[in-house]
mmCIF file of C-alpha atoms in Angstrom:
data_model
loop_
_atom_site.group_PDB
_atom_site.id
_atom_site.type_symbol
_atom_site.label_atom_id
_atom_site.label_comp_id
_atom_site.label_asym_id
_atom_site.label_seq_id
_atom_site.Cartn_x
_atom_site.Cartn_y
_atom_site.Cartn_z
ATOM 1 C CA MET A 1 0.000 0.000 0.000
ATOM 2 C CA THR A 2 1.323 3.449 -1.061
ATOM 3 C CA THR A 3 0.698 6.805 0.508
ATOM 4 C CA GLU A 4 -0.178 10.104 -1.284
ATOM 5 C CA ASP A 5 3.474 11.166 -1.328
ATOM 6 C CA GLY A 6 4.493 7.886 -2.961
ATOM 7 C CA GLY A 7 5.841 6.236 0.200
ATOM 8 C CA VAL A 8 5.142 2.765 1.355
ATOM 9 C CA SER A 9 3.092 2.260 4.477
ATOM 10 C CA LYS A 10 3.312 -0.760 6.756
ATOM 11 C CA LYS A 11 0.250 -2.352 8.282
ATOM 12 C CA ARG A 12 0.345 -1.913 12.013
ATOM 13 C CA LYS A 13 -0.678 -4.639 14.368
ATOM 14 C CA ALA A 14 -3.607 -3.946 16.633
ATOM 15 C CA VAL A 15 -2.384 -3.227 20.147
ATOM 16 C CA SER A 16 -4.636 -3.569 23.147
ATOM 17 C CA PHE A 17 -4.347 -0.921 25.802
ATOM 18 C CA ASP A 18 -6.651 -2.636 28.269
ATOM 19 C CA VAL A 19 -5.068 -2.311 31.747
ATOM 20 C CA PRO A 20 -6.062 -5.018 34.268
ATOM 21 C CA GLU A 21 -7.897 -3.803 37.310
ATOM 22 C CA PRO A 22 -5.610 -3.369 40.324
ATOM 23 C CA GLU A 23 -5.861 -5.997 43.039
ATOM 24 C CA PRO A 24 -7.692 -4.819 46.154
ATOM 25 C CA GLU A 25 -5.428 -3.621 48.927
ATOM 26 C CA PRO A 26 -5.105 -6.100 51.783
ATOM 27 C CA ASP A 27 -7.024 -5.420 54.924
ATOM 28 C CA PRO A 28 -4.505 -4.093 57.514
ATOM 29 C CA ASP A 29 -6.459 -5.812 60.287
ATOM 30 C CA SER A 30 -6.188 -9.248 58.705
ATOM 31 C CA SER A 31 -3.104 -11.433 59.254
ATOM 32 C CA PRO A 32 -0.945 -12.336 56.216
ATOM 33 C CA PRO A 33 -1.516 -15.776 54.691
ATOM 34 C CA SER A 34 0.883 -18.497 55.767
ATOM 35 C CA ARG A 35 1.176 -22.172 54.967
ATOM 36 C CA HIS A 36 1.701 -22.776 58.707
ATOM 37 C CA ARG A 37 -1.391 -20.900 59.798
ATOM 38 C CA PRO A 38 -4.750 -22.675 59.493
ATOM 39 C CA SER A 39 -7.838 -20.699 58.614
ATOM 40 C CA LYS A 40 -10.141 -19.427 61.317
ATOM 41 C CA ASP A 41 -12.673 -22.073 60.324
ATOM 42 C CA SER A 42 -10.035 -24.754 60.780
ATOM 43 C CA ARG A 43 -9.090 -23.482 64.224
ATOM 44 C CA ARG A 44 -12.652 -24.065 65.380
ATOM 45 C CA LEU A 45 -12.098 -27.765 64.773
ATOM 46 C CA LEU A 46 -9.683 -27.987 67.704
ATOM 47 C CA PRO A 47 -11.246 -29.664 70.743
ATOM 48 C CA VAL A 48 -11.993 -27.485 73.745
ATOM 49 C CA PRO A 49 -10.623 -28.713 77.102
ATOM 50 C CA THR A 50 -12.874 -28.995 80.116
ATOM 51 C CA ASP A 51 -12.528 -26.398 82.922
ATOM 52 C CA ALA A 52 -11.916 -23.667 80.348
ATOM 53 C CA HIS A 53 -11.454 -21.027 83.080
ATOM 54 C CA LEU A 54 -8.031 -22.535 83.894
ATOM 55 C CA PHE A 55 -6.622 -21.690 80.449
ATOM 56 C CA ASP A 56 -5.235 -18.439 79.110
ATOM 57 C CA ASN A 57 -6.925 -17.204 75.930
ATOM 58 C CA GLU A 58 -4.573 -14.373 74.997
ATOM 59 C CA ILE A 59 -1.639 -16.302 73.488
ATOM 60 C CA ASP A 60 -1.394 -16.816 69.707
ATOM 61 C CA TYR A 61 0.092 -20.258 69.130
ATOM 62 C CA THR A 62 0.495 -19.599 65.383
ATOM 63 C CA THR A 63 3.492 -17.297 65.937
ATOM 64 C CA ASP A 64 5.714 -19.915 67.631
ATOM 65 C CA ARG A 65 7.272 -22.778 65.682
ATOM 66 C CA LYS A 66 6.961 -25.080 68.674
ATOM 67 C CA TYR A 67 3.176 -24.753 68.668
ATOM 68 C CA ARG A 68 2.184 -24.051 65.060
ATOM 69 C CA ILE A 69 -0.107 -26.529 63.322
ATOM 70 C CA PRO A 70 1.270 -27.088 59.800
ATOM 71 C CA ASP A 71 -1.026 -26.806 56.830
ATOM 72 C CA TRP A 72 -0.737 -30.483 55.823
ATOM 73 C CA ILE A 73 -2.773 -31.379 58.900
ATOM 74 C CA TRP A 74 -5.835 -29.798 57.286
ATOM 75 C CA HIS A 75 -5.228 -30.772 53.639
ATOM 76 C CA ASP A 76 -4.659 -34.375 52.661
ATOM 77 C CA ASN A 77 -2.521 -33.612 49.606
ATOM 78 C CA ALA A 78 -0.476 -30.698 50.996
ATOM 79 C CA ARG A 79 2.569 -32.940 51.475
ATOM 80 C CA GLY A 80 1.532 -36.007 49.568
ATOM 81 C CA LYS A 81 -0.551 -38.810 50.997
ATOM 82 C CA LYS A 82 -0.663 -38.794 54.762
ATOM 83 C CA ASP A 83 -2.064 -41.586 56.829
ATOM 84 C CA ASP A 84 -5.170 -40.396 58.691
ATOM 85 C CA ASN A 85 -4.076 -42.016 61.937
ATOM 86 C CA HIS A 86 -0.669 -40.329 61.699
ATOM 87 C CA ARG A 87 -2.263 -36.946 61.131
ATOM 88 C CA LEU A 88 -4.669 -37.412 64.035
ATOM 89 C CA LEU A 89 -1.869 -38.494 66.379
ATOM 90 C CA PHE A 90 0.178 -35.436 65.400
ATOM 91 C CA LEU A 91 -2.788 -33.104 65.840
ATOM 92 C CA ASN A 92 -3.685 -34.706 69.183
ATOM 93 C CA ARG A 93 -0.157 -34.171 70.479
ATOM 94 C CA ARG A 94 0.070 -30.593 69.225
ATOM 95 C CA VAL A 95 -3.331 -29.646 70.659
ATOM 96 C CA ARG A 96 -2.338 -31.006 74.073
ATOM 97 C CA GLU A 97 0.953 -29.093 73.935
ATOM 98 C CA ILE A 98 -0.901 -25.880 73.062
ATOM 99 C CA ASP A 99 -3.346 -26.319 75.930
ATOM 100 C CA LEU A 100 -0.536 -27.139 78.373
ATOM 101 C CA LYS A 101 1.105 -23.857 77.360
ATOM 102 C CA ARG A 102 -2.181 -21.985 77.864
ATOM 103 C CA LEU A 103 -2.573 -23.697 81.245
ATOM 104 C CA GLN A 104 0.994 -22.766 82.217
ATOM 105 C CA VAL A 105 0.544 -19.111 81.253
ATOM 106 C CA LYS A 106 -2.562 -18.861 83.414
ATOM 107 C CA PHE A 107 -0.682 -20.582 86.264
ATOM 108 C CA LEU A 108 2.173 -18.052 86.043
ATOM 109 C CA LYS A 109 -0.345 -15.243 86.444
ATOM 110 C CA GLU A 110 -1.796 -17.040 89.463
ATOM 111 C CA GLU A 111 1.712 -17.348 90.932
ATOM 112 C CA LYS A 112 2.180 -13.587 90.667
ATOM 113 C CA ILE A 113 -1.111 -13.032 92.484
ATOM 114 C CA PHE A 114 0.010 -15.538 95.128
ATOM 115 C CA GLN A 115 3.252 -13.641 95.817
ATOM 116 C CA ASP A 116 1.424 -10.320 96.140
ATOM 117 C CA LYS A 117 -1.193 -11.769 98.489
ATOM 118 C CA LYS A 118 1.459 -13.511 100.567
ATOM 119 C CA GLN A 119 3.392 -10.289 101.111
ATOM 120 C CA LYS A 120 0.198 -8.446 102.036
ATOM 121 C CA TRP A 121 -0.826 -11.249 104.436
ATOM 122 C CA VAL A 122 2.543 -11.146 106.233
ATOM 123 C CA GLU A 123 2.332 -7.378 106.671
ATOM 124 C CA GLU A 124 -1.193 -7.613 108.081
ATOM 125 C CA TYR A 125 -0.213 -10.510 110.347
ATOM 126 C CA LEU A 126 2.577 -8.503 111.974
ATOM 127 C CA ILE A 127 0.449 -5.361 112.339
ATOM 128 C CA ASN A 128 -2.862 -6.845 113.502
ATOM 129 C CA GLN A 129 -1.454 -8.486 116.631
ATOM 130 C CA PRO A 130 -1.720 -5.767 119.312
ATOM 131 C CA GLY A 131 -0.047 -6.532 122.605
ATOM 132 C CA CYS A 132 2.060 -9.372 121.212
ATOM 133 C CA ASP A 133 5.836 -9.381 121.295
ATOM 134 C CA GLN A 134 7.190 -8.748 117.793
ATOM 135 C CA ASP A 135 10.131 -11.122 118.335
ATOM 136 C CA GLU A 136 7.720 -13.894 119.300
ATOM 137 C CA LEU A 137 5.571 -13.169 116.234
ATOM 138 C CA LYS A 138 8.571 -13.351 113.912
ATOM 139 C CA LYS A 139 9.637 -16.608 115.568
ATOM 140 C CA ASN A 140 6.272 -18.194 114.704
ATOM 141 C CA LEU A 141 5.970 -16.441 111.349
ATOM 142 C CA PHE A 142 7.372 -19.294 109.226
ATOM 143 C CA ALA A 143 4.916 -21.834 110.630
ATOM 144 C CA GLU A 144 1.953 -19.483 110.182
ATOM 145 C CA VAL A 145 2.968 -18.577 106.634
ATOM 146 C CA SER A 146 3.317 -22.276 105.799
ATOM 147 C CA LYS A 147 -0.251 -22.920 106.958
ATOM 148 C CA TRP A 148 -1.550 -20.034 104.853
ATOM 149 C CA GLU A 149 0.440 -21.235 101.820
ATOM 150 C CA ALA A 150 -0.964 -24.764 102.197
ATOM 151 C CA ARG A 151 -4.552 -23.476 102.171
ATOM 152 C CA TYR A 152 -3.909 -21.179 99.216
ATOM 153 C CA GLU A 153 -2.120 -23.834 97.138
ATOM 154 C CA GLU A 154 -4.861 -26.381 97.714
ATOM 155 C CA GLU A 155 -7.524 -23.928 96.578
ATOM 156 C CA HIS A 156 -5.745 -22.199 93.691
ATOM 157 C CA PHE A 157 -2.842 -24.386 92.490
ATOM 158 C CA GLU A 158 -4.203 -27.925 92.796
ATOM 159 C CA PRO A 159 -6.820 -27.439 90.018
ATOM 160 C CA PHE A 160 -3.987 -26.594 87.594
ATOM 161 C CA TYR A 161 -1.990 -29.682 88.589
ATOM 162 C CA LYS A 162 -5.029 -31.946 88.254
ATOM 163 C CA LYS A 163 -5.856 -30.557 84.825
ATOM 164 C CA ARG A 164 -2.238 -30.979 83.697
ATOM 165 C CA TYR A 165 -2.342 -34.608 84.842
ATOM 166 C CA GLU A 166 -5.518 -35.200 82.832
ATOM 167 C CA ILE A 167 -4.063 -33.727 79.638
ATOM 168 C CA VAL A 168 -0.747 -35.563 79.968
ATOM 169 C CA THR A 169 -2.401 -38.936 80.609
ATOM 170 C CA GLY A 170 -4.921 -38.737 77.746
ATOM 171 C CA GLY A 171 -7.948 -37.036 79.331
ATOM 172 C CA GLY A 172 -9.033 -33.428 79.774
ATOM 173 C CA TYR A 173 -11.455 -33.154 76.834
ATOM 174 C CA GLU A 174 -15.110 -33.991 76.317
ATOM 175 C CA LYS A 175 -14.435 -34.870 72.659
ATOM 176 C CA PRO A 176 -10.701 -35.572 72.330
ATOM 177 C CA ILE A 177 -9.009 -36.201 69.002
ATOM 178 C CA LYS A 178 -7.314 -39.267 70.521
ATOM 179 C CA ASP A 179 -7.358 -40.732 74.027
ATOM 180 C CA LYS A 180 -3.558 -40.715 74.003
ATOM 181 C CA GLY A 181 -1.517 -38.441 76.230
ATOM 182 C CA LEU A 182 2.081 -37.249 76.157
ATOM 183 C CA ASP A 183 3.995 -40.361 77.151
ATOM 184 C CA LYS A 184 7.416 -38.650 77.456
ATOM 185 C CA PHE A 185 6.235 -35.439 79.069
ATOM 186 C CA TRP A 186 7.915 -35.831 82.469
ATOM 187 C CA VAL A 187 11.158 -37.417 81.316
ATOM 188 C CA SER A 188 11.567 -34.592 78.774
ATOM 189 C CA ALA A 189 11.005 -32.011 81.510
ATOM 190 C CA LEU A 190 13.535 -33.713 83.808
ATOM 191 C CA LYS A 191 16.171 -33.952 81.068
ATOM 192 C CA ALA A 192 15.821 -30.227 80.324
ATOM 193 C CA ASN A 193 17.000 -29.346 83.841
ATOM 194 C CA GLU A 194 20.756 -28.926 84.228
ATOM 195 C CA ILE A 195 20.914 -30.624 87.620
ATOM 196 C CA LEU A 196 18.596 -33.523 86.826
ATOM 197 C CA VAL A 197 19.966 -34.334 83.376
ATOM 198 C CA ARG A 198 23.283 -35.293 84.984
ATOM 199 C CA GLN A 199 21.492 -37.906 87.096
ATOM 200 C CA ILE A 200 19.717 -39.571 84.150
ATOM 201 C CA GLU A 201 21.732 -42.222 82.379
ATOM 202 C CA SER A 202 21.668 -43.258 78.720
ATOM 203 C CA PRO A 203 18.471 -44.176 76.816
ATOM 204 C CA ASP A 204 19.183 -47.868 77.483
ATOM 205 C CA HIS A 205 19.276 -47.262 81.239
ATOM 206 C CA ASP A 206 17.164 -44.737 83.189
ATOM 207 C CA TYR A 207 15.391 -43.074 80.288
ATOM 208 C CA GLN A 208 13.111 -45.962 79.363
ATOM 209 C CA ALA A 209 11.950 -46.389 82.965
ATOM 210 C CA LEU A 210 11.373 -42.650 83.437
ATOM 211 C CA CYS A 211 9.156 -42.618 80.332
ATOM 212 C CA HIS A 212 6.534 -44.392 82.463
ATOM 213 C CA ILE A 213 6.126 -41.438 84.880
ATOM 214 C CA THR A 214 2.541 -40.156 84.748
ATOM 215 C CA ASP A 215 2.814 -37.421 87.390
ATOM 216 C CA ILE A 216 5.155 -35.869 89.972
ATOM 217 C CA ARG A 217 3.627 -34.269 93.056
ATOM 218 C CA CYS A 218 4.853 -32.471 96.155
ATOM 219 C CA HIS A 219 3.115 -32.728 99.528
ATOM 220 C CA ARG A 220 3.658 -30.867 102.767
ATOM 221 C CA ILE A 221 4.407 -32.830 105.935
ATOM 222 C CA ASP A 222 3.764 -32.039 109.604
ATOM 223 C CA ASP A 223 7.105 -30.238 109.951
ATOM 224 C CA PRO A 224 6.819 -27.257 107.562
ATOM 225 C CA ARG A 225 10.574 -27.356 106.966
ATOM 226 C CA GLY A 226 10.330 -30.697 105.153
ATOM 227 C CA PHE A 227 8.404 -31.980 102.152
ATOM 228 C CA LYS A 228 7.480 -35.188 100.345
ATOM 229 C CA LEU A 229 7.878 -35.922 96.627
ATOM 230 C CA GLU A 230 5.657 -38.488 94.962
ATOM 231 C CA PHE A 231 6.391 -40.096 91.577
ATOM 232 C CA LEU A 232 3.479 -41.908 89.890
ATOM 233 C CA PHE A 233 4.241 -44.618 87.313
ATOM 234 C CA SER A 234 1.987 -46.367 84.812
ATOM 235 C CA PRO A 235 0.834 -49.909 85.682
ATOM 236 C CA ASP A 236 2.524 -51.351 82.562
ATOM 237 C CA ASN A 237 5.989 -50.319 83.768
ATOM 238 C CA PRO A 238 8.227 -53.335 82.965
ATOM 239 C CA PHE A 239 11.051 -52.365 85.344
ATOM 240 C CA PHE A 240 9.514 -52.510 88.842
ATOM 241 C CA LYS A 241 6.248 -53.320 90.594
ATOM 242 C CA ASN A 242 5.808 -50.015 92.471
ATOM 243 C CA GLU A 243 3.254 -47.627 90.997
ATOM 244 C CA ILE A 244 4.288 -44.875 93.439
ATOM 245 C CA LEU A 245 7.806 -43.974 94.559
ATOM 246 C CA THR A 246 8.249 -41.366 97.303
ATOM 247 C CA LYS A 247 11.083 -39.357 98.783
ATOM 248 C CA THR A 248 10.494 -37.537 102.072
ATOM 249 C CA PHE A 249 12.865 -34.962 103.541
ATOM 250 C CA GLU A 250 12.553 -34.602 107.302
ATOM 251 C CA MET A 251 14.563 -32.262 109.513
ATOM 252 C CA ILE A 252 15.436 -32.935 113.132
ATOM 253 C CA GLY A 253 16.645 -30.287 115.577
ATOM 254 C CA ASP A 254 16.390 -26.528 115.743
ATOM 255 C CA ASN A 255 17.152 -24.296 112.783
ATOM 256 C CA SER A 256 20.760 -23.690 113.776
ATOM 257 C CA SER A 257 21.617 -27.405 113.963
ATOM 258 C CA VAL A 258 19.531 -29.553 111.617
ATOM 259 C CA VAL A 259 19.959 -33.256 110.898
ATOM 260 C CA LEU A 260 18.511 -34.249 107.527
ATOM 261 C CA LYS A 261 16.664 -37.528 106.986
ATOM 262 C CA ALA A 262 16.015 -38.470 103.345
ATOM 263 C CA ILE A 263 13.521 -41.349 103.431
ATOM 264 C CA GLY A 264 12.876 -43.153 100.160
ATOM 265 C CA THR A 265 10.842 -46.070 98.844
ATOM 266 C CA GLU A 266 12.344 -49.530 98.460
ATOM 267 C CA ILE A 267 11.992 -50.352 94.765
ATOM 268 C CA GLU A 268 10.668 -53.829 93.924
ATOM 269 C CA TRP A 269 12.569 -54.553 90.719
ATOM 270 C CA TYR A 270 11.472 -57.254 88.335
ATOM 271 C CA ASP A 271 13.989 -60.041 87.737
ATOM 272 C CA LYS A 272 17.110 -58.797 85.935
ATOM 273 C CA LYS A 273 15.566 -55.314 85.537
ATOM 274 C CA SER A 274 17.360 -53.452 88.348
ATOM 275 C CA LEU A 275 18.893 -50.159 87.238
ATOM 276 C CA THR A 276 20.744 -49.467 90.503
ATOM 277 C CA GLU A 277 22.651 -52.748 90.907
ATOM 278 C CA LYS A 278 24.301 -55.210 88.561
ATOM 279 C CA LEU A 279 25.331 -58.764 89.372
ATOM 280 C CA LEU A 280 28.810 -59.702 88.139
ATOM 281 C CA LEU A 281 30.838 -62.917 88.209
ATOM 282 C CA VAL A 282 34.457 -62.231 89.161
ATOM 283 C CA ARG A 283 37.142 -64.851 88.565
ATOM 284 C CA LEU A 284 39.669 -65.344 91.319
ATOM 285 C CA HIS A 285 43.299 -66.272 90.708
ATOM 286 C CA LYS A 286 42.658 -69.940 91.549
ATOM 287 C CA GLY A 287 39.924 -70.290 88.934
ATOM 288 C CA SER A 288 36.966 -69.993 91.290
ATOM 289 C CA GLN A 289 34.239 -67.390 90.836
ATOM 290 C CA VAL A 290 32.403 -65.115 93.231
ATOM 291 C CA LYS A 291 29.260 -63.083 92.690
ATOM 292 C CA VAL A 292 29.778 -59.351 93.049
ATOM 293 C CA ILE A 293 27.050 -56.710 93.201
ATOM 294 C CA GLU A 294 28.106 -53.530 91.445
ATOM 295 C CA LYS A 295 26.240 -50.374 92.367
ATOM 296 C CA CYS A 296 25.319 -48.520 89.163
ATOM 297 C CA ARG A 297 24.979 -44.823 88.611
ATOM 298 C CA SER A 298 21.245 -44.203 88.198
ATOM 299 C CA PHE A 299 18.556 -41.625 88.846
ATOM 300 C CA PHE A 300 16.731 -44.236 90.926
ATOM 301 C CA ASN A 301 19.470 -44.087 93.577
ATOM 302 C CA PHE A 302 17.595 -40.950 94.584
ATOM 303 C CA PHE A 303 14.998 -43.169 96.305
ATOM 304 C CA GLU A 304 17.465 -44.663 98.775
ATOM 305 C CA THR A 305 17.038 -43.792 102.455
ATOM 306 C CA LYS A 306 19.924 -41.787 103.907
ATOM 307 C CA ILE A 307 20.562 -39.875 107.109
ATOM 308 C CA TYR A 308 22.941 -36.905 107.033
ATOM 309 C CA GLU A 309 23.993 -36.297 110.623
ATOM 310 C CA GLN A 310 26.203 -33.299 110.003
ATOM 311 C CA ASP A 311 24.626 -30.048 111.167
ATOM 312 C CA PHE A 312 22.873 -27.858 108.606
ATOM 313 C CA ILE A 313 21.317 -24.423 109.033
ATOM 314 C CA PHE A 314 17.679 -23.925 108.024
ATOM 315 C CA ASN A 315 16.853 -20.504 106.591
ATOM 316 C CA GLU A 316 13.198 -19.668 107.267
ATOM 317 C CA GLU A 317 13.206 -16.756 104.836
ATOM 318 C CA SER A 318 14.015 -18.995 101.849
ATOM 319 C CA GLY A 319 12.539 -22.172 103.341
ATOM 320 C CA GLU A 320 15.674 -24.187 102.498
ATOM 321 C CA LEU A 321 18.747 -25.649 104.162
ATOM 322 C CA LYS A 322 22.090 -23.885 103.884
ATOM 323 C CA GLY A 323 25.544 -25.391 103.860
ATOM 324 C CA LEU A 324 27.277 -28.084 101.824
ATOM 325 C CA LEU A 325 24.069 -29.809 100.789
ATOM 326 C CA PRO A 326 23.834 -33.504 99.812
ATOM 327 C CA MET A 327 22.885 -34.264 96.236
ATOM 328 C CA ASP A 328 19.607 -35.889 97.317
ATOM 329 C CA TYR A 329 18.349 -32.632 98.800
ATOM 330 C CA ILE A 330 19.498 -30.546 95.828
ATOM 331 C CA ILE A 331 17.637 -32.837 93.430
ATOM 332 C CA GLY A 332 14.558 -32.654 95.650
ATOM 333 C CA LEU A 333 14.605 -28.855 95.670
ATOM 334 C CA ALA A 334 15.018 -28.707 91.893
ATOM 335 C CA ILE A 335 11.989 -30.960 91.421
ATOM 336 C CA ARG A 336 9.869 -29.145 94.015
ATOM 337 C CA ASN A 337 10.681 -25.551 93.075
ATOM 338 C CA GLN A 338 11.246 -25.794 89.328
ATOM 339 C CA ILE A 339 9.954 -28.941 87.632
ATOM 340 C CA ILE A 340 6.570 -29.407 89.330
ATOM 341 C CA PRO A 341 5.225 -25.832 89.015
ATOM 342 C CA HIS A 342 6.651 -25.156 85.517
ATOM 343 C CA ALA A 343 6.768 -28.617 83.917
ATOM 344 C CA ALA A 344 5.218 -27.456 80.627
ATOM 345 C CA LEU A 345 7.979 -24.883 80.123
ATOM 346 C CA TRP A 346 10.727 -27.425 80.825
ATOM 347 C CA TYR A 347 9.031 -29.890 78.486
ATOM 348 C CA LYS A 348 9.251 -27.469 75.538
ATOM 349 C CA HIS A 349 12.684 -26.084 76.573
ATOM 350 C CA GLU A 350 11.224 -22.648 77.313
ATOM 351 C CA GLU A 351 12.465 -22.256 80.886
ATOM 352 C CA GLU A 352 15.200 -19.656 81.289
ATOM 353 C CA ASN A 353 17.897 -21.964 82.688
ATOM 354 C CA CYS A 354 17.163 -25.183 80.826
ATOM 355 C CA VAL A 355 19.462 -27.435 78.828
ATOM 356 C CA GLN A 356 18.949 -26.464 75.207
ATOM 357 C CA ASP A 357 18.169 -28.863 72.367
ATOM 358 C CA ASP A 358 21.800 -28.825 71.243
ATOM 359 C CA GLU A 359 22.835 -30.001 74.734
ATOM 360 C CA THR A 360 24.574 -26.746 75.588
ATOM 361 C CA ILE A 361 24.380 -25.839 79.247
ATOM 362 C CA ILE A 362 23.232 -22.428 80.397
ATOM 363 C CA PRO A 363 24.708 -21.556 83.821
ATOM 364 C CA TRP A 364 22.332 -21.190 86.727
ATOM 365 C CA ALA A 365 21.654 -17.780 88.153
ATOM 366 C CA GLU A 366 21.280 -18.961 91.748
ATOM 367 C CA GLY A 367 24.590 -19.045 93.586
ATOM 368 C CA TRP A 368 23.899 -22.150 95.646
ATOM 369 C CA TYR A 369 23.766 -24.288 92.519
ATOM 370 C CA GLU A 370 27.341 -23.465 91.528
ATOM 371 C CA TYR A 371 29.006 -26.194 93.564
ATOM 372 C CA VAL A 372 26.499 -28.918 92.737
ATOM 373 C CA ILE A 373 28.535 -30.741 90.116
ATOM 374 C CA ASP A 374 32.096 -30.272 91.324
ATOM 375 C CA ASP A 375 31.727 -30.280 95.089
ATOM 376 C CA CYS A 376 28.944 -32.807 95.666
ATOM 377 C CA ARG A 377 29.583 -35.444 98.263
ATOM 378 C CA PRO A 378 31.670 -38.307 96.835
ATOM 379 C CA GLU A 379 29.521 -41.017 98.429
ATOM 380 C CA ASP A 380 26.625 -39.979 96.221
ATOM 381 C CA HIS A 381 28.446 -41.257 93.108
ATOM 382 C CA ALA A 382 30.615 -44.054 94.524
ATOM 383 C CA VAL A 383 30.671 -47.500 92.950
ATOM 384 C CA ILE A 384 30.316 -50.071 95.732
ATOM 385 C CA LEU A 385 31.390 -53.700 95.264
ATOM 386 C CA THR A 386 29.847 -56.160 97.680
ATOM 387 C CA CYS A 387 30.769 -59.866 97.668
ATOM 388 C CA THR A 388 27.925 -62.299 98.213
#
């Protein structure tokens, strides 16, 4: 085709100038999409635990890797074919871990209230006693505070411990995903503690027996200076017959000169299942043999009965003994003060001074723990050979 001036014109291709409509701006109030975050409709599928007032509702479990529910739980083909039973077991475990965290957060708030009320009660106790000698009041203060603490703990703390026991052992829900609890909850919490992990032997030794713990409890005794620990084991424990092992710490004498009695339970081991003793055959130089009992290093040595007759000093302000403490008592304090009230945090390695997943040790902040490993009494770790 030629133009009027004799030039040649080229046919132009049709060009579309249609601009696509811009995508709507995201709602600033809505959370960004994530393959780890289930939809709000999916979250409603999670079972609701009984006694809902014991759980904190302010935490967002989707922001923490330890508690997030991955997307493949809700979609069968998100990561290929997944066995339904496997997915339900995973979801059951994760839901129980989430609710234990919610329970623990609410318990920490209750602990803060407890400390504030305790301080206020002590102040009122010392003021509202007209005509009484202040020195005499302070002398009886520890016993009176212990009575008040016992009443408060029974009313406010025990419901949390009972609910934790239900969740760990497979209960706690009206319509659970699975009636299966967290079988390694307590052994994981114990192994996360720097003091206790050094008492637990290899997976072929203590670990398998400790997996059968269903609960650990602490009880007050008549003397407010002492306490009793109670370990509950499942009936199918293949190592020993006892379903309950206890360790009671009693103190004899006044606070300036205390004798410590550590009274444990005699463990009824099944045949050839003892973790604290091993039977050996030793050859003598003339060819004869003798049977020798070798005492093994084990966490279950903690349940032996011992009496420490050296004088200790009891500090009423802290409620603990002072001095070069035996390992039994140090383990007992760690379980009473740290593991039992905050077990869910130790279980998920969230406690401040826990052993991390890479087995690195974070030093303790409390000064009286510093000599635990190096300066503990040698008889606590001795290997004893006894001829029979």
